[in-house]
Coordinates of C-alpha atoms and ligand atoms in Angstrom, one line a residue:
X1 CA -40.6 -103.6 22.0
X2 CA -43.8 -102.7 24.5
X3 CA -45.4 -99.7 23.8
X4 CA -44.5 -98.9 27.7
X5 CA -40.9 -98.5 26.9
X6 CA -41.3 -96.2 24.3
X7 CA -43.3 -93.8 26.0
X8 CA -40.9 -94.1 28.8
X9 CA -37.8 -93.3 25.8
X10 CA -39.9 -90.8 24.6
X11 CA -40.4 -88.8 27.4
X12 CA -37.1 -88.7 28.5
X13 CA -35.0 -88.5 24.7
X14 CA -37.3 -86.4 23.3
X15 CA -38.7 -87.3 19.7
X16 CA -37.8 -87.7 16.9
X17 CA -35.9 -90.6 18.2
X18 CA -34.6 -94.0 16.7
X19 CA -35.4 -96.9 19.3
X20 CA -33.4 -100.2 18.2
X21 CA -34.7 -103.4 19.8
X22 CA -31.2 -106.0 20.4
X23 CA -33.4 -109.1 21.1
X24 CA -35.0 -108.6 17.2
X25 CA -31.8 -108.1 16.0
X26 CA -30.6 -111.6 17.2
X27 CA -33.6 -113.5 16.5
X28 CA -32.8 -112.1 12.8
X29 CA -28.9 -113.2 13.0
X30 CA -30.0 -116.8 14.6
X31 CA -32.4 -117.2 11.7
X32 CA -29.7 -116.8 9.0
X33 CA -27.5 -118.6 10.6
X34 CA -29.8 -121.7 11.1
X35 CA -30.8 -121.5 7.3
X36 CA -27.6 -121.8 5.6
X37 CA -26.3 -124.0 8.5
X38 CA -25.7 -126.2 5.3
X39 CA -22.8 -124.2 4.0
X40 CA -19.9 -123.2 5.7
X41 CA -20.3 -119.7 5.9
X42 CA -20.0 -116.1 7.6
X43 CA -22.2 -112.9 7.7
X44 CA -20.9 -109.6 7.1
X45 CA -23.6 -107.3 8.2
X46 CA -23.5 -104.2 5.6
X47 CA -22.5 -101.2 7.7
X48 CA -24.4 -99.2 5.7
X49 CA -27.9 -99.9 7.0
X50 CA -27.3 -99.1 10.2
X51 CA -23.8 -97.9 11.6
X52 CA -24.9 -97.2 15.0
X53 CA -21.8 -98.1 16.9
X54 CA -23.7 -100.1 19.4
X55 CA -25.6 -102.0 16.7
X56 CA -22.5 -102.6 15.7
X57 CA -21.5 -104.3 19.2
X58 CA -24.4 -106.3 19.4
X59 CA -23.6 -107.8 16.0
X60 CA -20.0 -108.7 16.8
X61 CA -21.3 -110.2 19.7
X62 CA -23.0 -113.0 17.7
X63 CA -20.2 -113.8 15.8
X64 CA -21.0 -111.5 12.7
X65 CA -18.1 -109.5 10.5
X66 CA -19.1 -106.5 8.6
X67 CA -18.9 -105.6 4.8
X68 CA -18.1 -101.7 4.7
X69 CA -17.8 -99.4 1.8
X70 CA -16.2 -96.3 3.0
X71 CA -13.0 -95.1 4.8
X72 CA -15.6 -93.4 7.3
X73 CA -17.4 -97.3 7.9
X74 CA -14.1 -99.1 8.3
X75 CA -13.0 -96.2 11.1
X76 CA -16.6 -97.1 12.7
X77 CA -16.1 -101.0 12.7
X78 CA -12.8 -100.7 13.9
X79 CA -13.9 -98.5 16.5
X80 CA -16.9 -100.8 17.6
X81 CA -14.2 -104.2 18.2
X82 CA -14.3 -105.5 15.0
X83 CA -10.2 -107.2 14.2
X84 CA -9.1 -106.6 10.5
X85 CA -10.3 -109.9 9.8
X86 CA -13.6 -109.7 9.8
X87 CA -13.6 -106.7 7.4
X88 CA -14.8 -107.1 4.0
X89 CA -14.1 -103.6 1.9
X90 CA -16.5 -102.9 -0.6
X91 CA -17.9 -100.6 -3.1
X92 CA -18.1 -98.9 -6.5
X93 CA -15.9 -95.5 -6.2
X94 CA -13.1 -96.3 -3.6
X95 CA -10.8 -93.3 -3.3
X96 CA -6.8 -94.4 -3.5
X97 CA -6.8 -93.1 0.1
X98 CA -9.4 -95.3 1.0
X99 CA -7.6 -98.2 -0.8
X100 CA -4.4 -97.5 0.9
X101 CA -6.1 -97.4 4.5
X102 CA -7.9 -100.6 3.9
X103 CA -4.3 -102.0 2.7
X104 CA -2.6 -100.9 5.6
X105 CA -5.4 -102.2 7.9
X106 CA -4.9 -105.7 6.5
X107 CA -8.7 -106.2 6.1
X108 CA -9.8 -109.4 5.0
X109 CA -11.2 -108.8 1.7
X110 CA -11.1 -105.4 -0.5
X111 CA -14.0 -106.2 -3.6
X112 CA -12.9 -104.4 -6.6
X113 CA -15.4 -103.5 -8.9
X114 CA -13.6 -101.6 -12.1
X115 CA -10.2 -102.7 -13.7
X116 CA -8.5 -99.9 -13.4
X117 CA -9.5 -100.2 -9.1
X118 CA -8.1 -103.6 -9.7
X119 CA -5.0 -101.6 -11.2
X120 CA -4.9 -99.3 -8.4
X121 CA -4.7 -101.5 -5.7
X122 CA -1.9 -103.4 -7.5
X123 CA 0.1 -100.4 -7.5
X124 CA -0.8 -99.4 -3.4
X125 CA 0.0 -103.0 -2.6
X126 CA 3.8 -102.9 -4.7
X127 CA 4.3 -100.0 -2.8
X128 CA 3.2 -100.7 1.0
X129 CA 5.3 -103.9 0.3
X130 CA 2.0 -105.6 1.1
X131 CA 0.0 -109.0 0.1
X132 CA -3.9 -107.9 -0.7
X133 CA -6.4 -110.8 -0.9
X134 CA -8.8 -109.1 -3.4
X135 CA -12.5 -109.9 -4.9
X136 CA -14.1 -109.4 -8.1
X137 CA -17.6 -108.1 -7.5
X138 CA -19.5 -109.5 -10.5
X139 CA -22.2 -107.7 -12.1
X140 CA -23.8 -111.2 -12.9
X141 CA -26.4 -109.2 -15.3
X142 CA -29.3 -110.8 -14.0
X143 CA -33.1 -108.9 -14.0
X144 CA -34.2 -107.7 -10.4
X145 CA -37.6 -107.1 -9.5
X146 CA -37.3 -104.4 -6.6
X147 CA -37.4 -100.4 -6.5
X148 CA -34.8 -98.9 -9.9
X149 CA -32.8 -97.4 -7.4
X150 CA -31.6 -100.7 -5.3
X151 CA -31.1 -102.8 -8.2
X152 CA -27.7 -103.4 -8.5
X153 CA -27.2 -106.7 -10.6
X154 CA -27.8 -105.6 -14.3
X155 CA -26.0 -104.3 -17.2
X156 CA -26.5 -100.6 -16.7
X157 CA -25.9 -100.3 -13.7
X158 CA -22.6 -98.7 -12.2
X159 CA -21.8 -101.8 -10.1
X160 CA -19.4 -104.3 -10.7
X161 CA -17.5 -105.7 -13.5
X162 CA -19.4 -107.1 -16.2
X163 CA -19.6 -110.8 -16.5
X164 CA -17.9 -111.5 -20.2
X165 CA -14.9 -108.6 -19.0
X166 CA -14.1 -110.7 -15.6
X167 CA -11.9 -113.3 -17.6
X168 CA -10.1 -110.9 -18.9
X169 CA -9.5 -109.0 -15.9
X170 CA -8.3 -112.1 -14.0
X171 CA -5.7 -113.1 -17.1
X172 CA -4.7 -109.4 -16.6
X173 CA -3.8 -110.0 -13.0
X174 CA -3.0 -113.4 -12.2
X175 CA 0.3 -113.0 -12.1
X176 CA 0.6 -110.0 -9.9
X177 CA 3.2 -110.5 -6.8
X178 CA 1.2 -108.7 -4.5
X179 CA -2.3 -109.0 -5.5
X180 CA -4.3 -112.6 -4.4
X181 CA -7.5 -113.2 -6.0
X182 CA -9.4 -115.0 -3.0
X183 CA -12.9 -114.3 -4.1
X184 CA -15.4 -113.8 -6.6
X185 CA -18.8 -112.1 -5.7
X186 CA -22.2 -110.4 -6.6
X187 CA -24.5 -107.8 -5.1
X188 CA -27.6 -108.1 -7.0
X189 CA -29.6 -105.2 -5.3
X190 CA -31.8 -104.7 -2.4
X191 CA -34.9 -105.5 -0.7
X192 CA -34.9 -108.4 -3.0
X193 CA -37.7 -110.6 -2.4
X194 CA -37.2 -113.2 -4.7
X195 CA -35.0 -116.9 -4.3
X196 CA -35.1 -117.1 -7.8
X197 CA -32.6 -113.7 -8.8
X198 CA -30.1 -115.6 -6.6
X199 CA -30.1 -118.7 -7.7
X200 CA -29.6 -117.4 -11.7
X201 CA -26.8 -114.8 -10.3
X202 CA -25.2 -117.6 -8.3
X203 CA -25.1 -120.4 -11.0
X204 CA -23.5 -117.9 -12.9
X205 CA -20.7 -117.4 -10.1
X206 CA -20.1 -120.7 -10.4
X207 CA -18.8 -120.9 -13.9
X208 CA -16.8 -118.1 -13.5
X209 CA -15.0 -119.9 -11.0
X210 CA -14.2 -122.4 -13.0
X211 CA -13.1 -120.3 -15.8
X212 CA -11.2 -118.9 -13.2
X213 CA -9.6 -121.7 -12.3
X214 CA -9.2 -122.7 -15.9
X215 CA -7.2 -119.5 -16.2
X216 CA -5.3 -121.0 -13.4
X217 CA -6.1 -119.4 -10.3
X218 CA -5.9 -121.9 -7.3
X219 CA -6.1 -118.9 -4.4
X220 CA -9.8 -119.3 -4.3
X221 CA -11.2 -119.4 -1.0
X222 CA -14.9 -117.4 -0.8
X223 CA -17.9 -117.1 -2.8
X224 CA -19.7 -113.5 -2.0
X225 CA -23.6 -113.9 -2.3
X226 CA -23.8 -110.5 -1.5
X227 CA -27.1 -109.2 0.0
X228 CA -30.4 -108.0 -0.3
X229 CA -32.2 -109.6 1.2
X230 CA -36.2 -108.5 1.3
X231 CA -38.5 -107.9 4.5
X232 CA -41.9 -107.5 4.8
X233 CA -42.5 -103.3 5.8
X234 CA -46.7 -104.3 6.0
X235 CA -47.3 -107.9 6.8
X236 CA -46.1 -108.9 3.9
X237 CA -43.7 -112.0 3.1
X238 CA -39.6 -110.6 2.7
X239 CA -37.6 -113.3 1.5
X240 CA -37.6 -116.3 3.7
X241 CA -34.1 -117.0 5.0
X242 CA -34.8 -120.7 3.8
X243 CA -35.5 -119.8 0.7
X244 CA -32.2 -117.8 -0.1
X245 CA -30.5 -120.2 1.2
X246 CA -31.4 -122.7 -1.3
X247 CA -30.9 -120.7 -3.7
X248 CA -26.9 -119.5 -2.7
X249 CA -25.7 -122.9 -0.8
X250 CA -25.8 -125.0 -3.9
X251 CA -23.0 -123.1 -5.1
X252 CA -21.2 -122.7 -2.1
X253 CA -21.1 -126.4 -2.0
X254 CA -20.5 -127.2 -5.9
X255 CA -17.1 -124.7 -6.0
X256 CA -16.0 -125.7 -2.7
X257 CA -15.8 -122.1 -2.0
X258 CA -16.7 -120.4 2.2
X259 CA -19.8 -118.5 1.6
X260 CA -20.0 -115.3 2.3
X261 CA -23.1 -112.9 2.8
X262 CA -23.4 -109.5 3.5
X263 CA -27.0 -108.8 4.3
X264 CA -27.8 -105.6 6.1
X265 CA -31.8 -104.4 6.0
X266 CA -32.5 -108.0 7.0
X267 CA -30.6 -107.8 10.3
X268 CA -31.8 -104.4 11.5
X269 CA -35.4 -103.0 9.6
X270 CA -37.5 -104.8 11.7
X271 CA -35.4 -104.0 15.2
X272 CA -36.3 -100.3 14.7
X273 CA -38.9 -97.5 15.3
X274 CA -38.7 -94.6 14.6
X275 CA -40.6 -92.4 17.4
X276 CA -42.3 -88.6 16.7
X277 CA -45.1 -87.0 17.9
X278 CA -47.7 -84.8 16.4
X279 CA -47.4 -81.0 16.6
X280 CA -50.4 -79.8 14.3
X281 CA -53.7 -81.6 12.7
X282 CA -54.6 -79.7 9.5
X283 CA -57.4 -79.9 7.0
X284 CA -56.9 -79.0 3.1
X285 CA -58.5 -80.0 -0.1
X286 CA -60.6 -83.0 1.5
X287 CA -57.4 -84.4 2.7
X288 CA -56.2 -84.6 6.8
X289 CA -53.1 -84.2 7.8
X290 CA -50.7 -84.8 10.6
X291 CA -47.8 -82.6 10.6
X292 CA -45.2 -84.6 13.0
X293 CA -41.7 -83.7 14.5
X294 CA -40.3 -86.2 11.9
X295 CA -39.3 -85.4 8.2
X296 CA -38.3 -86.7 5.2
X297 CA -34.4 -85.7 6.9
X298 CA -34.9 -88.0 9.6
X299 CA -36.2 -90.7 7.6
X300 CA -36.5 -90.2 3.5
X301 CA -37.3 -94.4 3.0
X302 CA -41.5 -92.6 2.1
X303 CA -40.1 -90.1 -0.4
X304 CA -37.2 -91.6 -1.6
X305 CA -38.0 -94.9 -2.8
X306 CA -42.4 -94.1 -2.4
X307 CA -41.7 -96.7 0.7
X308 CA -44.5 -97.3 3.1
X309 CA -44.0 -98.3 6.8
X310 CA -46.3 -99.1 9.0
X311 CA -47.4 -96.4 11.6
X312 CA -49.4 -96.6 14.9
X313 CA -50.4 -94.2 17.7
X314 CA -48.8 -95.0 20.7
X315 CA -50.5 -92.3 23.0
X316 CA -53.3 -90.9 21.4
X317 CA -53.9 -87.1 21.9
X318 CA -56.4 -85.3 24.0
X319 CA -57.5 -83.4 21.7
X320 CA -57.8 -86.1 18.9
X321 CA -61.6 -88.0 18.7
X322 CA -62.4 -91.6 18.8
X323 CA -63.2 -91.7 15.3
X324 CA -60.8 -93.7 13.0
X325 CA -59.7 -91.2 9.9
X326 CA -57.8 -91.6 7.0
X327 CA -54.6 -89.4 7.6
X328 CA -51.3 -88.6 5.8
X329 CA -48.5 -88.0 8.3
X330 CA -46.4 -85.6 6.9
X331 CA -42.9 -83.7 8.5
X332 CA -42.1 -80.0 8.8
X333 CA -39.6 -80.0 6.0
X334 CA -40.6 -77.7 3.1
X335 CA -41.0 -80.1 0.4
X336 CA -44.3 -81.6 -0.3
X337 CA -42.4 -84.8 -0.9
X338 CA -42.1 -84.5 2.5
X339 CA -44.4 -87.1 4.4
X340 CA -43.5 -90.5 6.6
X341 CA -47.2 -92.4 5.5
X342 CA -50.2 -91.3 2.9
X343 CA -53.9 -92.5 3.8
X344 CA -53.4 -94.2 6.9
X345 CA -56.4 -94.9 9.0
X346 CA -55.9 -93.7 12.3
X347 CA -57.3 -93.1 16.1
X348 CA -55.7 -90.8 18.6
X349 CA -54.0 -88.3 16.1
X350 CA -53.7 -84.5 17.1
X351 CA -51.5 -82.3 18.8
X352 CA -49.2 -84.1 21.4
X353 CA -49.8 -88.0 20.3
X354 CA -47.1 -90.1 19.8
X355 CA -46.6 -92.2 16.5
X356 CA -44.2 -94.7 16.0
X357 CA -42.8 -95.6 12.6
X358 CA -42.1 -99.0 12.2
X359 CA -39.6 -100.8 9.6
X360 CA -36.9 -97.9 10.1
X361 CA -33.9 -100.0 11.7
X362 CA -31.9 -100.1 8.3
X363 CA -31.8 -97.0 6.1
X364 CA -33.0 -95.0 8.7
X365 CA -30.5 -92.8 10.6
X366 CA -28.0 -93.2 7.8
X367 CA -29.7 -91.6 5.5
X368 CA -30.3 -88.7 7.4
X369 CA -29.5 -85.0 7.0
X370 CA -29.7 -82.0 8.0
X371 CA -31.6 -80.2 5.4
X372 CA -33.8 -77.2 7.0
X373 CA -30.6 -77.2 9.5
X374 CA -32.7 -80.2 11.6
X375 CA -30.4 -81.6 13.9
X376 CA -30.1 -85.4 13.1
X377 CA -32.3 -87.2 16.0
X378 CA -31.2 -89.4 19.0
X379 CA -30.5 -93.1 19.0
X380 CA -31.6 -95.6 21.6
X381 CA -30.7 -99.1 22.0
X382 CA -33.7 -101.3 23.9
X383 CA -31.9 -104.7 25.7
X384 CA -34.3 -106.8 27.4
X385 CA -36.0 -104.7 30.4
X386 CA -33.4 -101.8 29.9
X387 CA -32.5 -99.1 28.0
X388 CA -29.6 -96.7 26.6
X389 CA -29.0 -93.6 24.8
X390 CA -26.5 -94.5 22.0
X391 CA -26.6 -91.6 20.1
X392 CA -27.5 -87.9 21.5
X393 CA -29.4 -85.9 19.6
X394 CA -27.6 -83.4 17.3
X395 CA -27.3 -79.7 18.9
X396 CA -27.8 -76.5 17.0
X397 CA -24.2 -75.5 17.8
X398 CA -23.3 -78.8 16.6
X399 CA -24.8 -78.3 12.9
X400 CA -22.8 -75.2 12.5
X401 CA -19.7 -76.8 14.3
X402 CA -17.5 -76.6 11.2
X403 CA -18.8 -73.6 9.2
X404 CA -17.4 -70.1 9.2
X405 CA -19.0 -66.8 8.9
X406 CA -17.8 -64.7 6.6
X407 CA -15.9 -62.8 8.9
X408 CA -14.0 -65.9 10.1
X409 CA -13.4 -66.9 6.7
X410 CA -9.4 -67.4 5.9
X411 CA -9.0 -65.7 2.4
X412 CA -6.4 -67.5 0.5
X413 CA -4.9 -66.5 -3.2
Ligands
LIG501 C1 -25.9 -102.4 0.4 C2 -25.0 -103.6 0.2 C3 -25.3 -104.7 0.9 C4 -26.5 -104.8 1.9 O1 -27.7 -104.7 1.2 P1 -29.1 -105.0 2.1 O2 -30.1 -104.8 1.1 O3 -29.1 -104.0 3.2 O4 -29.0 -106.4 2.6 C5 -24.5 -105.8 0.8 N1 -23.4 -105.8 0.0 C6 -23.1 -104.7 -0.8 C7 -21.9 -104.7 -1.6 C8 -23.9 -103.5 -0.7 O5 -23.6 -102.4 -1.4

């Protein structure tokens, strides 16, 4: 995206606004798609990076299904065009509400990750009088090398069912009328950046599908890689399409299984920027600082996981000097976790510049609140020459929209 078009967004949305770039988005799609051209296989984009409704659309449009992991995300993908069948239903703490919706739906795939989910669902399905094509998300208990609070493939974690309890789990169920056991899958973490975690996980997929099959189950039809995959926030190498590839098709290939992914970061980080402009400079302790119209609500990736994206002045301020200077950029929450970037050099920063925030397409908005009552910021959607509003920005009226004051409050005994 051209630094023109985000001035132009800025002025007219306002800041702090999310700008989402399509053409990035499908260059990322056409990439995964040409590197495990070897397998048959579909993408499920993960919901959960980036639910925008018309990030949504432009996914469907390529071809992609969606992997969600709420009631709330399956309402949003049915909304955005997506047919039952492209719906795969994830996730560690399903509620049996959200069990019986995605039942009723008739999605494609509901991943169960305890027995007694797997239980559960047996008991929805006898009821609604209808047949379930289920998963087993593996935890494939193999060591990943990204931030503690995205690994997901361990023993130790909450995810999945353990490797040596899936037998027994499958011997448990196999005859059940209503359940079909379709799949057997992994999520190993995210922002992965290494082949190698999925290769290990994978081989390990693939004798559990033949124990599987051992135990007698012939409904196998998919293998779920899961995703993860890394990017590259600074310049640095993510994991190269290629190489994941390699590492997952193998075993597509040697169960005979349709290979299923469900990346979501790698579809979307790079397609957005998050855009905010500078309200204050401030000195303190030897340090500089930038306090910006963006916080750790609006994006919390910097505080959160200590993640760093890059950051560049798009219009410099008036009042800011030539001189480069090593600056944090830090938000107007009160929390002094709050800041988007620590010792940046910059140009152009004082009152009135506008930074852009780059990386911030998945695990952006999402993970926004509204903590200091900040309304959540606008979403914009950048196709070729044009440009739309797809979110508007969050009113005050709007954050108190559901509350009560005290003297509204309906007293109950
Ligand atoms: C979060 C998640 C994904 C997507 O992870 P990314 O790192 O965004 O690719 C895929 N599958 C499951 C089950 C997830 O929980």
């Amino acid at each position: 995206m051209g630094e023109g078009v985000l001035s132009r967004i800025a002025a007219s949305v306002g800041t702090p606004v999310y700008v989402y770039d399509a053409a990035t988005i499908r260059r990322q799609y056409a990439s995964l798609t040409r590197a495990l051209s070897a397998a048959k296989h579909d993408i499920h984009y993960s919901v959960k990076a980036n639910g925008n409704l018309a990030v949504l659309g432009v996914l469907r449009a390529l071809g992609a299904g969606v992997d969600v992991v709420s009631a709330g995300e399956l309402r949003r993908a049915l909304r955005a065009g997506f047919t039952p069948a492209q719906i795969v239903f994830g996730g560690v703490g399903k509620t049996p509400a959200e069990l019986e919706e995605a039942v009723r739906v008739g999605v494609r795939l509901i991943n169960v990750e305890s027995p007694r989910e797997m239980g559960l669902l047996a008991e929805i399905a006898e009821r609604l009088g209808r047949r379930v094509d289920v998963g087993i998300r593996v935890n494939p208990d193999v060591a990943v090398d990204t931030h503690p609070y995205t690994r997901t493939g361990e023993l130790g974690m909450k995810f999945g069912i353990a490797y040596d309890a899936v037998p027994a789990v499958i011997r448990e169920h196999r005859q059940a009328a209503q359940l079909r056991l379709v799949a057997l899958g992994m999520h190993v973490g995210s922002q992965v950046r290494a082949a190698d975690v999925y290769r290990r996980a994978a081989e390990r997929l693939v004798q559990l599908v033949a124990q599987a099959r051992r135990l007698g189950v012939e409904t196998l039809q998919y293998l779920d890689v899961g995703g993860g995959l890394g990017v590259g926030y600074r310049g640095e190498p993510g994991l190269a399409p290629e190489a994941f590839a390699a590492a997952v098709v193998p075993a597509a290939c040697d169960t005979g299984l349709l290979l299923l992914v469900e990346p979501g970061r790698y579809l979307v980080a790079q397609a957005g920027v998050l855009l905010t402009r500078c309200l204050y400079r401030k000195h303190s302790g030897g340090k500089e600082f930038a306090v910006v119209d963006a916080g750790m609500n609006d994006l919390i990736r910097p505080s959160l996981y200590g993640a760093e994206h890059d950051v560049a002045v798009i219009e410099p301020s008036s009042e800011a000097g030539d001189a480069e200077r090593c600056i944090d950029v830090v938000g107007p929450v009160c929390e002094t976790g709050d800041f988007l970037a620590r010792d940046r050099p910059l140009r152009g920063v004082g009152p009135g510049a506008l930074l852009a925030v780059y990386g911030a397409g998945a695990y952006g908005f999402v993970m926004s609140s509204n903590y200091n009552s900040r309304p959540r910021a606008a979403e914009v959607l950048v196709d070729g020459g044009c440009w739309g509003l797809v979110r508007e920005r969050e009113s005050l009226e709007d954050l108190m929209a559901a509350e009560r004051t005290l003297e509204e409050t309906d007293w109950r005994e």
